Structure formats: structure tokens, C-alpha cells
Short mmCIF file of C-alpha atoms in Angstrom, two decimals:
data_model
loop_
_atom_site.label_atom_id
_atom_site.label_comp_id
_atom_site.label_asym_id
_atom_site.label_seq_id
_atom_site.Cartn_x
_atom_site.Cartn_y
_atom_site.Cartn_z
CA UNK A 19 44.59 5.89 27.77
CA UNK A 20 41.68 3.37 27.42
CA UNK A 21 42.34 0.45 25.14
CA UNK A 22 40.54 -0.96 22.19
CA UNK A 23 40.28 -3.88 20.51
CA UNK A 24 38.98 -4.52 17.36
CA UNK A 25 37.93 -8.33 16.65
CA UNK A 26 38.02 -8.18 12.82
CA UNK A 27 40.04 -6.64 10.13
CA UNK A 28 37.32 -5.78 7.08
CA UNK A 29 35.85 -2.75 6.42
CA UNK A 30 34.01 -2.13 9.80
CA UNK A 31 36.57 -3.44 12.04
CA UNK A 32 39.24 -0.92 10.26
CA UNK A 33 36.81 1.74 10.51
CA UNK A 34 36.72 1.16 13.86
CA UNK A 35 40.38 1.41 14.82
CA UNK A 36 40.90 4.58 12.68
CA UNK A 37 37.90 6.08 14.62
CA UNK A 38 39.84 4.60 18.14
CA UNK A 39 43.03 6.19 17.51
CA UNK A 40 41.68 9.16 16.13
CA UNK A 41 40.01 9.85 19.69
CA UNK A 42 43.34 8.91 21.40
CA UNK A 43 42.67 4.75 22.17
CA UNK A 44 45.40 2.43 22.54
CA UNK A 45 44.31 0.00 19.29
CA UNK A 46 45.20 -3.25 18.50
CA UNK A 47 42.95 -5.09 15.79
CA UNK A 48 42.76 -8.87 15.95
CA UNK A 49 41.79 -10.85 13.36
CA UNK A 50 41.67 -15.04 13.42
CA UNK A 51 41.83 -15.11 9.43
CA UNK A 52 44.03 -13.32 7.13
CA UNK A 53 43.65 -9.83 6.41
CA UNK A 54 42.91 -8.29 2.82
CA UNK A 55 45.99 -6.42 1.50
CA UNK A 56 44.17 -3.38 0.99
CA UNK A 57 43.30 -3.40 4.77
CA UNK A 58 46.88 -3.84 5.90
CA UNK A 59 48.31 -0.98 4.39
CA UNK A 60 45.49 1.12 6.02
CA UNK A 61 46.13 0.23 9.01
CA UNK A 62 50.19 0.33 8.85
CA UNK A 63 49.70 3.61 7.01
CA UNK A 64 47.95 4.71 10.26
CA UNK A 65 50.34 2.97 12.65
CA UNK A 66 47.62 0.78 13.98
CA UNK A 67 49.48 -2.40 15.71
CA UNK A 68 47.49 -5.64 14.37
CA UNK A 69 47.55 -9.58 14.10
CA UNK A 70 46.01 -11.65 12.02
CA UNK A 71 45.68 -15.39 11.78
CA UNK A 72 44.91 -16.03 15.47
CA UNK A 73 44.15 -13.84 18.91
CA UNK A 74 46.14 -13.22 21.15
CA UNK A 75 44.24 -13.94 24.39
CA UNK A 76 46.02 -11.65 26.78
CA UNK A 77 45.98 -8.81 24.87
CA UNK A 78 42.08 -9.20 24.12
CA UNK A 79 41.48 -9.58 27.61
CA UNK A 80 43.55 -6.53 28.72
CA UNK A 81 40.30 -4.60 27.11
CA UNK A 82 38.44 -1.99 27.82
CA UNK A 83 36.09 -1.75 25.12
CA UNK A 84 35.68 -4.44 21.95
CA UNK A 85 34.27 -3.58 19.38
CA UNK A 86 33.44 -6.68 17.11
CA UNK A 87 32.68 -7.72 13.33
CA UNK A 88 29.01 -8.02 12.72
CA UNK A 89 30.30 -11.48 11.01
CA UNK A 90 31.44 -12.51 14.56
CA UNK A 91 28.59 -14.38 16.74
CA UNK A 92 28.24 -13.93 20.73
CA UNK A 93 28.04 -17.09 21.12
CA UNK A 94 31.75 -17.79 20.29
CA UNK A 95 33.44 -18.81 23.45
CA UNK A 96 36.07 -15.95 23.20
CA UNK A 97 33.16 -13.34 23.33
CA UNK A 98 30.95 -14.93 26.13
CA UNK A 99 34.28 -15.23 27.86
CA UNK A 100 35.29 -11.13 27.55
CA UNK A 101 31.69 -10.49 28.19
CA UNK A 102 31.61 -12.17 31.33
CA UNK A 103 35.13 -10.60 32.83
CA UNK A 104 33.15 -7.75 32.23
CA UNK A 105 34.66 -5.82 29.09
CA UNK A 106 31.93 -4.35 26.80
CA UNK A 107 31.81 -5.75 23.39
CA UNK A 108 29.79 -3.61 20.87
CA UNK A 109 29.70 -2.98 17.49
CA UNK A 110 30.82 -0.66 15.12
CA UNK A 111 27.77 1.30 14.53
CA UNK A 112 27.69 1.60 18.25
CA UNK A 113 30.97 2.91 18.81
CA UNK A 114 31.00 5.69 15.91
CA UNK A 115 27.49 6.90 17.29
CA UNK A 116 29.74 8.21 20.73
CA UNK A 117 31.61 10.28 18.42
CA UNK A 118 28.99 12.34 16.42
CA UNK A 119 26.41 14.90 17.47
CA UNK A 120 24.86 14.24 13.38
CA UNK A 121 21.24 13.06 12.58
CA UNK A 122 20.50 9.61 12.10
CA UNK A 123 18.37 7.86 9.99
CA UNK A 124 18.26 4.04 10.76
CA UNK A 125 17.10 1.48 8.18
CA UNK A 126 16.91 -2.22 8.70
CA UNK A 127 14.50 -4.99 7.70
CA UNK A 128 14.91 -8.33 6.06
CA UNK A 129 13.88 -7.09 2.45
CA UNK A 130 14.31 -3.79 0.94
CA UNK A 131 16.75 -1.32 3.53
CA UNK A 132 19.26 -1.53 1.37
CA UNK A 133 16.75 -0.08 -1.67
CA UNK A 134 15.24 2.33 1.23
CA UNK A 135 18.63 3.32 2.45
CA UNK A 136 19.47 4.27 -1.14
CA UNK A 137 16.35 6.20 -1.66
CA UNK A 138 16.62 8.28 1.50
CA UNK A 139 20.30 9.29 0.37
CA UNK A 140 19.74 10.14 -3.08
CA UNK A 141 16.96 12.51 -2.23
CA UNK A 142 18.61 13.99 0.69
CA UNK A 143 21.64 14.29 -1.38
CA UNK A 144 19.36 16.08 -4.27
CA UNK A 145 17.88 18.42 -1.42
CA UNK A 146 21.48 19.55 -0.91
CA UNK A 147 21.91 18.73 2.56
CA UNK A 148 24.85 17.69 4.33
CA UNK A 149 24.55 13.76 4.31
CA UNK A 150 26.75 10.22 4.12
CA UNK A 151 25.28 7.18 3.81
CA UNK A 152 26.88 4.40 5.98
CA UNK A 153 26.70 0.54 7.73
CA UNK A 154 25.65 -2.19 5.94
CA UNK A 155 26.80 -0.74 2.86
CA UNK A 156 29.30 2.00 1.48
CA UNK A 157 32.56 2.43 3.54
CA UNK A 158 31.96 2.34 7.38
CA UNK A 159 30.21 4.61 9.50
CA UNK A 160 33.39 4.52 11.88
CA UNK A 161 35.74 5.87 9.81
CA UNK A 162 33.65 7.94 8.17
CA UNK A 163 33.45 10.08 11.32
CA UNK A 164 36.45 9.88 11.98
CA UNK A 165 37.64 11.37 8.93
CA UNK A 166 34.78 14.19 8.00
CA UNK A 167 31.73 15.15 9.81
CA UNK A 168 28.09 15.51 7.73
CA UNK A 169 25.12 16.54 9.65
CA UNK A 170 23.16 13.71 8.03
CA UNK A 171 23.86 10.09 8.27
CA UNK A 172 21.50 7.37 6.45
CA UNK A 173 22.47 4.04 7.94
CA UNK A 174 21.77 0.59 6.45
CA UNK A 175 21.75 -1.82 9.62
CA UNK A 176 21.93 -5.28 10.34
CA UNK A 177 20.06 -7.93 12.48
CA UNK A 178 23.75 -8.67 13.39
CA UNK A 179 25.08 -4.83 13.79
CA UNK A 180 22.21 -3.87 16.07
CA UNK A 181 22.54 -6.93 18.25
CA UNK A 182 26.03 -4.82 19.45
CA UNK A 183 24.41 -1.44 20.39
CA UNK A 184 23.95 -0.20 23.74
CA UNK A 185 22.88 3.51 23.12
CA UNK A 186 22.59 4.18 19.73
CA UNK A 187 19.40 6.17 18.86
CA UNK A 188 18.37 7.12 15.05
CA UNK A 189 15.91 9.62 15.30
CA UNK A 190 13.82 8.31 12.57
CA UNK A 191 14.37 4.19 12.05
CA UNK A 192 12.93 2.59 9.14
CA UNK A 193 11.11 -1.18 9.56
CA UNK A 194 10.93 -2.39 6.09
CA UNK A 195 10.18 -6.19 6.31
CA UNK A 196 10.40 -9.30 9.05
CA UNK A 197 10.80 -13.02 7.40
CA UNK A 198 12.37 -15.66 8.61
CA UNK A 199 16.37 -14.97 7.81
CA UNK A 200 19.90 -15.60 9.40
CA UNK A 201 17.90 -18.23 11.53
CA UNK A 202 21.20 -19.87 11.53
CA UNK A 203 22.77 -17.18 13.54
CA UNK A 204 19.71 -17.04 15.99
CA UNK A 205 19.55 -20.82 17.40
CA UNK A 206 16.71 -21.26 14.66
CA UNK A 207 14.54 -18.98 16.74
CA UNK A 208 12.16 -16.61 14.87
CA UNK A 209 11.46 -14.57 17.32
CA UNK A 210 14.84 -13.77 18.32
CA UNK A 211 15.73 -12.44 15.16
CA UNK A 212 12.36 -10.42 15.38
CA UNK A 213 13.83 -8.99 18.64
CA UNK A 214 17.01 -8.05 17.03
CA UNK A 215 15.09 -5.98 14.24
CA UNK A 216 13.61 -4.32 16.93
CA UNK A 217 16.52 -2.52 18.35
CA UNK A 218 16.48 -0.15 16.23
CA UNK A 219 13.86 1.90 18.11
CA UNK A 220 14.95 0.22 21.88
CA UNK A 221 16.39 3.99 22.73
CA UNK A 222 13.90 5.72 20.93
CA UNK A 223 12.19 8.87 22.54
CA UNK A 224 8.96 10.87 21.59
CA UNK A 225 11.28 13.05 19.79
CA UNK A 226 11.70 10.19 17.31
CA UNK A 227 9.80 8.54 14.61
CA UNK A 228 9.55 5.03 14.00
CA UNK A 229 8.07 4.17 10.14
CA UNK A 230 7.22 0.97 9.31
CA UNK A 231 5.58 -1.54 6.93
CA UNK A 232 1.85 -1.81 8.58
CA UNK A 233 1.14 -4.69 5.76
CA UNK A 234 3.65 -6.98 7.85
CA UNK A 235 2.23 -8.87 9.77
CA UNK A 236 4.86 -10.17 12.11
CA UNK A 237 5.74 -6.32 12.54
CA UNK A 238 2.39 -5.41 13.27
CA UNK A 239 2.08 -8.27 16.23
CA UNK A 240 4.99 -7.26 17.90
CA UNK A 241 4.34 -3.76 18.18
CA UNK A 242 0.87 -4.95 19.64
CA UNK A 243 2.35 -6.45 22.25
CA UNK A 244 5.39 -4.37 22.99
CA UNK A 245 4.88 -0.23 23.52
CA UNK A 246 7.40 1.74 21.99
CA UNK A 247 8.40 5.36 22.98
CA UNK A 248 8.74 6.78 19.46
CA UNK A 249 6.02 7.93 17.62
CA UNK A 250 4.49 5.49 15.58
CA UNK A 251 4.09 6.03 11.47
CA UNK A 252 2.92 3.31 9.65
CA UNK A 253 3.11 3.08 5.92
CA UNK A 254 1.03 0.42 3.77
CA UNK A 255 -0.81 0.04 0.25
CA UNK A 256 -4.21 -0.14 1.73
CA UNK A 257 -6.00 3.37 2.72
CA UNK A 258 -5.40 4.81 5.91
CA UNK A 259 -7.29 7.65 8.12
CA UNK A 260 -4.17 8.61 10.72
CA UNK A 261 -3.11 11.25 11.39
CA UNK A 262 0.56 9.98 10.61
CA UNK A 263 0.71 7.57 7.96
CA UNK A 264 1.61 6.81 4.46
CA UNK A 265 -0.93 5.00 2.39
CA UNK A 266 -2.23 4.34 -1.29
CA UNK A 267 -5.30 6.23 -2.85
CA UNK A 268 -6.23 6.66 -5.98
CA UNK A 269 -3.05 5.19 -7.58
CA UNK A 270 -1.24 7.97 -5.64
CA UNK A 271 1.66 7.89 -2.68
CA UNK A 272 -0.54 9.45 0.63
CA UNK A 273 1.82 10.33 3.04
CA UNK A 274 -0.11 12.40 6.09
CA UNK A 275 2.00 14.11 8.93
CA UNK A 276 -0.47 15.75 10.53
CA UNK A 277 -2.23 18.96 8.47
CA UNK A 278 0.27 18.68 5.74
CA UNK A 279 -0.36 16.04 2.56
CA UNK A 280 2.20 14.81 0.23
CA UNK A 281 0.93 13.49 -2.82
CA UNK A 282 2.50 11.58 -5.59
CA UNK A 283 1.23 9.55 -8.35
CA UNK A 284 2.47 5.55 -8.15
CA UNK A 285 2.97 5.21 -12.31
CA UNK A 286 5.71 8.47 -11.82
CA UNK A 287 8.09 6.16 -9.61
CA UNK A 288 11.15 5.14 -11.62
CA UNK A 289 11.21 1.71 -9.93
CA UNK A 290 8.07 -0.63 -10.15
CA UNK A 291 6.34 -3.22 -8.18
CA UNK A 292 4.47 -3.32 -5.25
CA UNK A 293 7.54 -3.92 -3.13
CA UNK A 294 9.46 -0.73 -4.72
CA UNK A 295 5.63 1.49 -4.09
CA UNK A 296 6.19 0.44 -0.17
CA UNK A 297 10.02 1.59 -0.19
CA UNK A 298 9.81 4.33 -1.92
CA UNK A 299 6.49 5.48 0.77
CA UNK A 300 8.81 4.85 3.88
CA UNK A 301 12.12 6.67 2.11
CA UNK A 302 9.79 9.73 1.21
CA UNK A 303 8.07 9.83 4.63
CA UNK A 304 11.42 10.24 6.32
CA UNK A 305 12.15 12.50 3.92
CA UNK A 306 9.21 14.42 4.81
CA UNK A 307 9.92 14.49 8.40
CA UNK A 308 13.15 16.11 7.37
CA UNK A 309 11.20 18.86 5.92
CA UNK A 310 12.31 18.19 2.14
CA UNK A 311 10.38 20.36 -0.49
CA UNK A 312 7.95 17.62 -1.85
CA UNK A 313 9.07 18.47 -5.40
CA UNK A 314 12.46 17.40 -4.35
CA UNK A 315 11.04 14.39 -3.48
CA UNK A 316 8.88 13.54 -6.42
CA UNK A 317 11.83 14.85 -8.86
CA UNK A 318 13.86 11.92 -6.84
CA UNK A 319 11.96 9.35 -6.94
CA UNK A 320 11.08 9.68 -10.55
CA UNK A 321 14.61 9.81 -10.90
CA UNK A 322 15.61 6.97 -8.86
CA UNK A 323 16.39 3.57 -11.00
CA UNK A 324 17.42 1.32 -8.29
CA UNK A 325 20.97 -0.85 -6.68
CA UNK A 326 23.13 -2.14 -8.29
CA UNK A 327 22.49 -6.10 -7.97
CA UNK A 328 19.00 -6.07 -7.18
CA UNK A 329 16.62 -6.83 -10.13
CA UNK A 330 19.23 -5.31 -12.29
CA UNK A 331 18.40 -5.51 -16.03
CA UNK A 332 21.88 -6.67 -17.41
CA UNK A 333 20.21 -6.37 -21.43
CA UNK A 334 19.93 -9.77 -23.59
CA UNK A 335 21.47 -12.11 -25.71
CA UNK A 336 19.95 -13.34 -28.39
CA UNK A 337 16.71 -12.39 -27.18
CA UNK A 338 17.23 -13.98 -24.03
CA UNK A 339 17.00 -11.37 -20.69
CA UNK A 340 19.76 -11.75 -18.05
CA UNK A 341 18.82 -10.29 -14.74
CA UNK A 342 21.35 -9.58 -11.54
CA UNK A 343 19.25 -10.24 -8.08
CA UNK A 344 22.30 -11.42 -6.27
CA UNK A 345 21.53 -9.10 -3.31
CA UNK A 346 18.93 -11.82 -2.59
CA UNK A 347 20.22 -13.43 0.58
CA UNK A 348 17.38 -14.95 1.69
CA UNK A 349 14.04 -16.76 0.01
CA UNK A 350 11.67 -13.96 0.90
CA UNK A 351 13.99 -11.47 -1.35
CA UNK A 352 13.66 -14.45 -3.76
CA UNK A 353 10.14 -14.14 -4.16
CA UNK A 354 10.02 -11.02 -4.83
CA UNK A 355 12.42 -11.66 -7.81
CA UNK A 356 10.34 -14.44 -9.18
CA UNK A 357 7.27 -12.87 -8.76
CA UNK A 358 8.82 -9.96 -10.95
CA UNK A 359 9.53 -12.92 -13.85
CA UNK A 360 7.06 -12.40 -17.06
CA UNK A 361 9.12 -14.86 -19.41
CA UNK A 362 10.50 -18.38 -18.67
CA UNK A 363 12.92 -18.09 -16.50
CA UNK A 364 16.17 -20.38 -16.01
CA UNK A 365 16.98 -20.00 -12.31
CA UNK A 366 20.54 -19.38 -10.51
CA UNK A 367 20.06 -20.61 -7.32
CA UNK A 368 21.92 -21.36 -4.09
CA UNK A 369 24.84 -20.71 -1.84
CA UNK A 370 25.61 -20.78 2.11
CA UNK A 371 22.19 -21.66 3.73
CA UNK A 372 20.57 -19.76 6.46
CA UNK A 373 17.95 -22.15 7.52
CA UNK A 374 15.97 -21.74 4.33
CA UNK A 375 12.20 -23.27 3.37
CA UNK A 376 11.52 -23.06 0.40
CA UNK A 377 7.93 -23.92 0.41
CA UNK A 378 7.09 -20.69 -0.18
CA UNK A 379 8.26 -20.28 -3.19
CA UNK A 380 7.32 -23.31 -4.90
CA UNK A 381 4.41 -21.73 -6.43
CA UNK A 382 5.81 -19.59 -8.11
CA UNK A 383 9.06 -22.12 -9.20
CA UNK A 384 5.77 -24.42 -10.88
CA UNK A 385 4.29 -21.07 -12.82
CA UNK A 386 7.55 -19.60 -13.63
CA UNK A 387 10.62 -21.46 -13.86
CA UNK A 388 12.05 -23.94 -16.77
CA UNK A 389 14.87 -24.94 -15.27
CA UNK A 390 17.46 -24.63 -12.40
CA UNK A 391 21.12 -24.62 -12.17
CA UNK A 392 22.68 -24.62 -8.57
CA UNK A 393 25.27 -22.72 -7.63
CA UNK A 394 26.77 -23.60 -4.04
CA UNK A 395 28.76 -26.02 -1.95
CA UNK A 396 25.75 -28.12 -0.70
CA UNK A 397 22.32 -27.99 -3.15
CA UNK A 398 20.77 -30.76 -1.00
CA UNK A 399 17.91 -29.11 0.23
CA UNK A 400 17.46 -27.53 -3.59
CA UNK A 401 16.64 -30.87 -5.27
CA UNK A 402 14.68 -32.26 -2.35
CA UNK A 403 12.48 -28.98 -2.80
CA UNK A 404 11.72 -28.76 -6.17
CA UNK A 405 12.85 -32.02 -7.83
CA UNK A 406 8.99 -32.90 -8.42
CA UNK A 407 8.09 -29.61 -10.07
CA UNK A 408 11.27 -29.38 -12.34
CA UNK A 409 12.23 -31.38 -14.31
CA UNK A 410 15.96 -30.25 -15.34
CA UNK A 411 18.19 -28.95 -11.81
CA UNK A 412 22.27 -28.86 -12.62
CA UNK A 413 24.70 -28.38 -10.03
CA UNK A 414 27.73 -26.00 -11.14
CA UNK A 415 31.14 -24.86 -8.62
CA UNK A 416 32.11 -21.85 -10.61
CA UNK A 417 29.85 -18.20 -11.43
CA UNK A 418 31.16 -18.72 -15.17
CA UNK A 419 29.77 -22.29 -14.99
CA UNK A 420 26.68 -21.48 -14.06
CA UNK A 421 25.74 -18.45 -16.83
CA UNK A 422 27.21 -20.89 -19.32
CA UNK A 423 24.96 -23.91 -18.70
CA UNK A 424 22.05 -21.49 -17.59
CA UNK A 425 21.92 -19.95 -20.95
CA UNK A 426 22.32 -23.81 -22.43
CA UNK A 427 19.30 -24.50 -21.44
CA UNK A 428 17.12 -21.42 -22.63
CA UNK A 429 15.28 -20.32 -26.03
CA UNK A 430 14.44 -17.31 -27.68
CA UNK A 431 12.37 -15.43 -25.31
CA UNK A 432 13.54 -16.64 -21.89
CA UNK A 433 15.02 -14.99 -19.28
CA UNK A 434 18.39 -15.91 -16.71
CA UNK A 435 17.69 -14.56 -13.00
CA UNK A 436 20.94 -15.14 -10.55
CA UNK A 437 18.82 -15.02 -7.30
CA UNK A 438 19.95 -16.91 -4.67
CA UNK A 439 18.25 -16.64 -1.94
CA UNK A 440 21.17 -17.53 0.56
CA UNK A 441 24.42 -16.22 1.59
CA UNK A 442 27.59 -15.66 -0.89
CA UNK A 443 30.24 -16.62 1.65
CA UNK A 444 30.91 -20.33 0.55
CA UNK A 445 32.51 -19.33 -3.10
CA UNK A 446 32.41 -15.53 -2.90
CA UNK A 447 33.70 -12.78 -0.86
CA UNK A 448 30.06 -10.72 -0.76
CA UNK A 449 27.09 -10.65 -2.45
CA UNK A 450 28.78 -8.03 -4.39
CA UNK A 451 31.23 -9.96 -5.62
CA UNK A 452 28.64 -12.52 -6.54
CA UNK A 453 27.00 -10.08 -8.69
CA UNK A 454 29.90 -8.56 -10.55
CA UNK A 455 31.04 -12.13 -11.28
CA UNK A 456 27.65 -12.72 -12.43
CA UNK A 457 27.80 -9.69 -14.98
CA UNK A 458 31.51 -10.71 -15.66
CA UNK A 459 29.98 -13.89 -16.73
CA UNK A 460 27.16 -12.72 -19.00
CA UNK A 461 29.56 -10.54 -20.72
CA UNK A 462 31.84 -13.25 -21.69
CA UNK A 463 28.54 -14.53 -23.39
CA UNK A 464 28.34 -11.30 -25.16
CA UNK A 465 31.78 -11.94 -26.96
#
């Protein structure tokens, strides 16, 4: 019987142990913080020996096979130190790919694969095909093989989940975006995290498709420089002539595979913006590729409004718009969100940084924003970037805090946009919870 450890006890590294014992593993799951109730009972409900609150050392190093949190960096000591006695540490999505025969569709990128991911699902799902979607968001891939089996899974991957694969192979990946993000994580080297995108197709064949944005152009000069196996389908809002692409004309969604067209008409998507144009081209090429009726595909996208805490129209108060964009880790996500502003626009802001410069963005801060209110442990960086073009910036240590003094400071007409544009981790579990504190918040305004 091999043995497994699990380093982590959260919804992947639980995943993980169900999907160990399930295909006969000795488990034991080690965690070096507490463990979330719900978690616990999981795993004594499944008779899953654990520890939490510190490793034991011996009993990680008696491994055969670790599978590790995406949350948990290989540069900590205790992984370069089971790596080199030789034990293989992967990651989750790694380990449930050796256990399913299903078709994978891979999604990562630094903006919009969790809007893609969605989009792929939801017209899959209204094609009525066998599908789960799985990784960076829902419940995790791991134990969702282990408990059912779907001939379709739509995956949502990380820089930090595909650093931990070995074999896994999507046969179509999805390249949404590369900006500089998590640069924290990657010794403030760009073109490491670039490499870790870039997994995603590493096991590719010429069986297997490989969409991605062509207007990127950090995506674009990598894949000049580094052949791929897969075949190659770029998607972009200029016009294109291949033979497999996905391109604007006329106002209209082009997507070519070969002889056969897809058509679709840009003012028919439910979701708007250039941004939403590009995600909805990749999620209907895929679907495409998967041989999807292309009314099934229009009929989805037209009926496709979006996730839930990303440019999410929460209503008004008083004639003042609050918006939930909380799903924007990082400050390219961020400009998106303020490039979406048309009213004056009183700016939540801040949170665990990940190496952030926010010169980018101070055009748009000048054009559109009135005033900001911080919400994180350290704003430092916040006042020394826009302190000149602002003139009110408030610091706040509590979600309620910051609706409350955000809507202080607006009129009639303005708008409050919670987009942070770094990491939720230093006052909140997730950017989730971030979000539905936010909307918590706003409805405490309401009474």
C-alpha cells in the first residue's frame, strides 16, 4: 500500500485524501494551521488520520507521493527537503488527472478564466453533456472523481496549481491573459510566472488545441520563441484570415475551424465590454471544438450574465451604484473594472500585496475616481501612488467600515466599486468572502 500525504487541509487538500483512500492509499493529511470544522468532520467521517497545527516530519518523509496546497510554495524548506530525498510532490489537479479517463478543458490566465471557465460550463451544461466544472473554483477536482465520474471536466487553473503537474494534459487549454501577478510567489520574476502559465499546454499533443488571446502581447512573444505541439488557435478583436481562429468582423463573433464558420453578433452577448467579447470568443471556440450546435452556443451566451463578484451590479442607494469586483486580485483585473466606471466612482481598494505597480492605472484613477478608502493591513504603497491625483484616501480595518465611509463620501449619481486589486488573505478567508462581506455591507446600508 503506497502512502500519501496531503500538505494542507482546505478544500483541495481534502479532495485529495478522499480521492487517496478511495484508490486504496495509506493517507495522512498534515496541516501547519488549524483546520476548518467543516473539513474535520469530512475527513473523520471518512476515517482519514490527520494533524493539524504542525508536521510531523517523520511521517511526511515516510512518503511516497505528496500532494500539496496550491497555497504552499516550493521554496519552503520542508518541500525542497522531500523533493530532494526524492518523494514526488504534486498537486491536486495532478493527482485526480491519474484517476480519470474524462475530457479536459484547461483554463488559466491572469484575467478572465474564471469568467471563461464559467462560460464553457454553462454552455456545455445547456448542450446536455455530461460535465463538472472543477480547480480553482467549485469543490475540488479530486474529490469530485472520486465520488462521481462526468465525461467532461472544465478546469479553472492556477499559476500555483500547474506549477505541481507532471502529466496532466487538457485536450483543449485556454490562455486568457499574462500581466504581471503573484510576482511575490515567483522571486519577482516575470518571466517565471509566464513559464508557469505555460504549463498548461507542456504535455500537449497534435491531438490538442491550444486557444489563446493573440491581442497579448507577452503571450504572443513567448509562443514565438517556444514551439508548442498542440495546434495553435488564436482568438483576438482584430480580423483574422486562418484557417483556425476566432476574430471580430462586422460587429460579429468569427470563429473559423477550418470549412465550418460560426457566427454571432457582439451586441447579442449578455455580458459587455471588450474584455467579456474576448472571453466569450475563446469559451465558444472550445465549445466549437466540442462539436456544440452553434445555436446552443449563441442561446448561451445571450443567456450568460456573468460571476458572482466580478463587476457585479449590487443595485443603488439613493441613486448611488454599488458594484462587487472583489474577484480582482491583481491591478490588471483592476483596470478593467475602472475602465468599466461611467459615474464618479469612490474606490475600495487594497489588501495583501503581490508586488503591485500601480502606474498603470493612474490614468484612469485621475479621469475616474473621487475618492479612495483603503481597505488592508499595509496601504503604504496606495498613498504613495495616488496621493497627488486624489485628494481624499481613508484607511479603514473592517469590510463594514469601509462601505460606510465609502458611501460618506459620495453624491447623488456616484458609484462605490470594491476592487482591490490584491489578495484577500490579510482580513478575509477568500476573495469570496471578501465579496459577500462586501454585499453584507451594502445591505446594512439598505436598512
Amino acid at each position: 500500500m503506497e502512502k500519501l500525504v496531503v500538505l494542507g487541509g482546505g478544500e483541495s487538500g481534502v479532495g485529495a485524501a478522499i480521492l487517496g483512500k478511495v484508490n486504496a492509499y495509506k493517507v495522512f493529511l498534515s496541516d501547519f494551521s488549524k483546520l476548518k470544522p467543516k473539513f474535520k468532520t469530512k475527513l473523520n467521517s471518512e476515517k482519514i488520520e490527520f494533524e493539524e497545527g504542525g508536521h510531523t516530519i517523520s511521517r511526511l518523509e515516510a512518503a511516497d507521493v505528496v500532494v500539496k496546497s496550491p497555497g504552499i510554495s516550493d521554496d519552503l524548506p520542508l518541500i525542497q527537503k522531500l523533493k530532494k530525498k526524492g518523494i514526488k510532490v504534486i498537486s491536486e489537479i495532478e493527482f485526480a488527472s491519474w484517476f480519470t479517463d474524462a475530457n479536459m478543458i484547461g483554463i488559466t490566465g491572469s484575467n478572465g478564466k474564471t469568467t471563461v471557465t464559467n462560460m464553457v460550463f454553462h454552455i456545455l451544461k445547456n448542450a446536455g453533456l455530461s460535465v463538472s466544472m472543477a480547480g480553482n473554483v467549485g469543490f475540488s477536482f479530486a474529490e469530485q472523481v472520486a465520488r462521481h465520474s462526468v465525461h467532461n471536466y472544465v478546469l479553472e487553473l492556477s499559476s500555483f496549481q500547474l506549477d505541481g503537474i507532471e502529466s496532466f494534459k487538457p485536450h483543449i487549454a485556454i490562455l486568457t491573459s499574462i500581466t504581471a501577478d503573484h510576482l511575490d510567489r515567483y522571486h519577482n520574476n516575470f518571466q517565471e510566472y509566464i513559464e508557469a502559465k505555460f504549463r498548461i499546454t507542456k504535455n500537449q499533443t497534435g491531438d490538442d488545441y491550444l486557444i489563446y488571446n493573440k491581442d497579448d502581447e507577452v503571450i504572443v512573444a513567448w509562443l514565438e520563441q517556444n514551439p508548442v505541439k498542440a495546434q495553435l488557435i488564436p482568438f483576438t478583436m482584430a480580423t483574422l484570415v486562418e484557417d483556425l481562429s476566432a476574430f471580430i468582423e462586422d460587429n460579429k463573433i468569427n470563429i473559423k475551424l477550418n470549412h465550418n464558420l460560426f457566427t454571432m453578433s457582439v451586441t447579442d452577448l449578455a455580458v459587455k465590454g471588450d474584455h467579456n467579447t474576448r472571453n466569450a470568443m475563446a469559451a465558444s471556440t472550445a465549445a466549437r471544438l466540442l462539436k456544440i450546435r452553434k445555436q446552443t452556443i449563441r442561446d448561451s451566451m445571450e443567456s450568460f450574465h456573468g460571476v458572482e463578484h466580478r463587476l457585479e451590479q449590487l443595485g443603488k442607494i439613493n441613486k448611488v451604484s454599488f458594484i462587487n469586483d472583489s474577484k480582482a486580485t491583481n491591478v490588471n483585473a483592476t483596470f478593467y473594472a475602472l475602465g468599466s466606471m461611467n459615474a464618479p466612482t469612490v474606490w475600495i481598494v487594497g489588501g495583501v500585496d503581490k508586488g503591485n505597480k500601480y502606474e498603470d492605472l493612474l490614468a484612469l484613477v485621475n479621469e475616474k475616481v473621487k475618492a479612495i478608502v483603503c481597505l488592508g493591513i499595509d496601504n503604504q504603497k496606495i498613498y504613495e501612488a495616488f496621493s497627488n491625483c486624489v485628494d481624499t484616501i481613508l484607511e479603514t480595518s473592517s469590510m463594514a467600515d469601509a462601505v460606510s465611509k465609502a458611501y460618506d463620501l459620495t453624491e447623488e449619481g456616484d458609484a462605490v466599486l470594491l476592487s482591490p486589486a490584491c489578495a484577500s488573505f490579510d482580513l478575509f478567508e477568500n476573495y469570496e468572502d471578501r465579496g459577500r462581506q462586501f454585499k453584507n455591507a451594502v445591505q446594512q446600508l439598505k436598512k
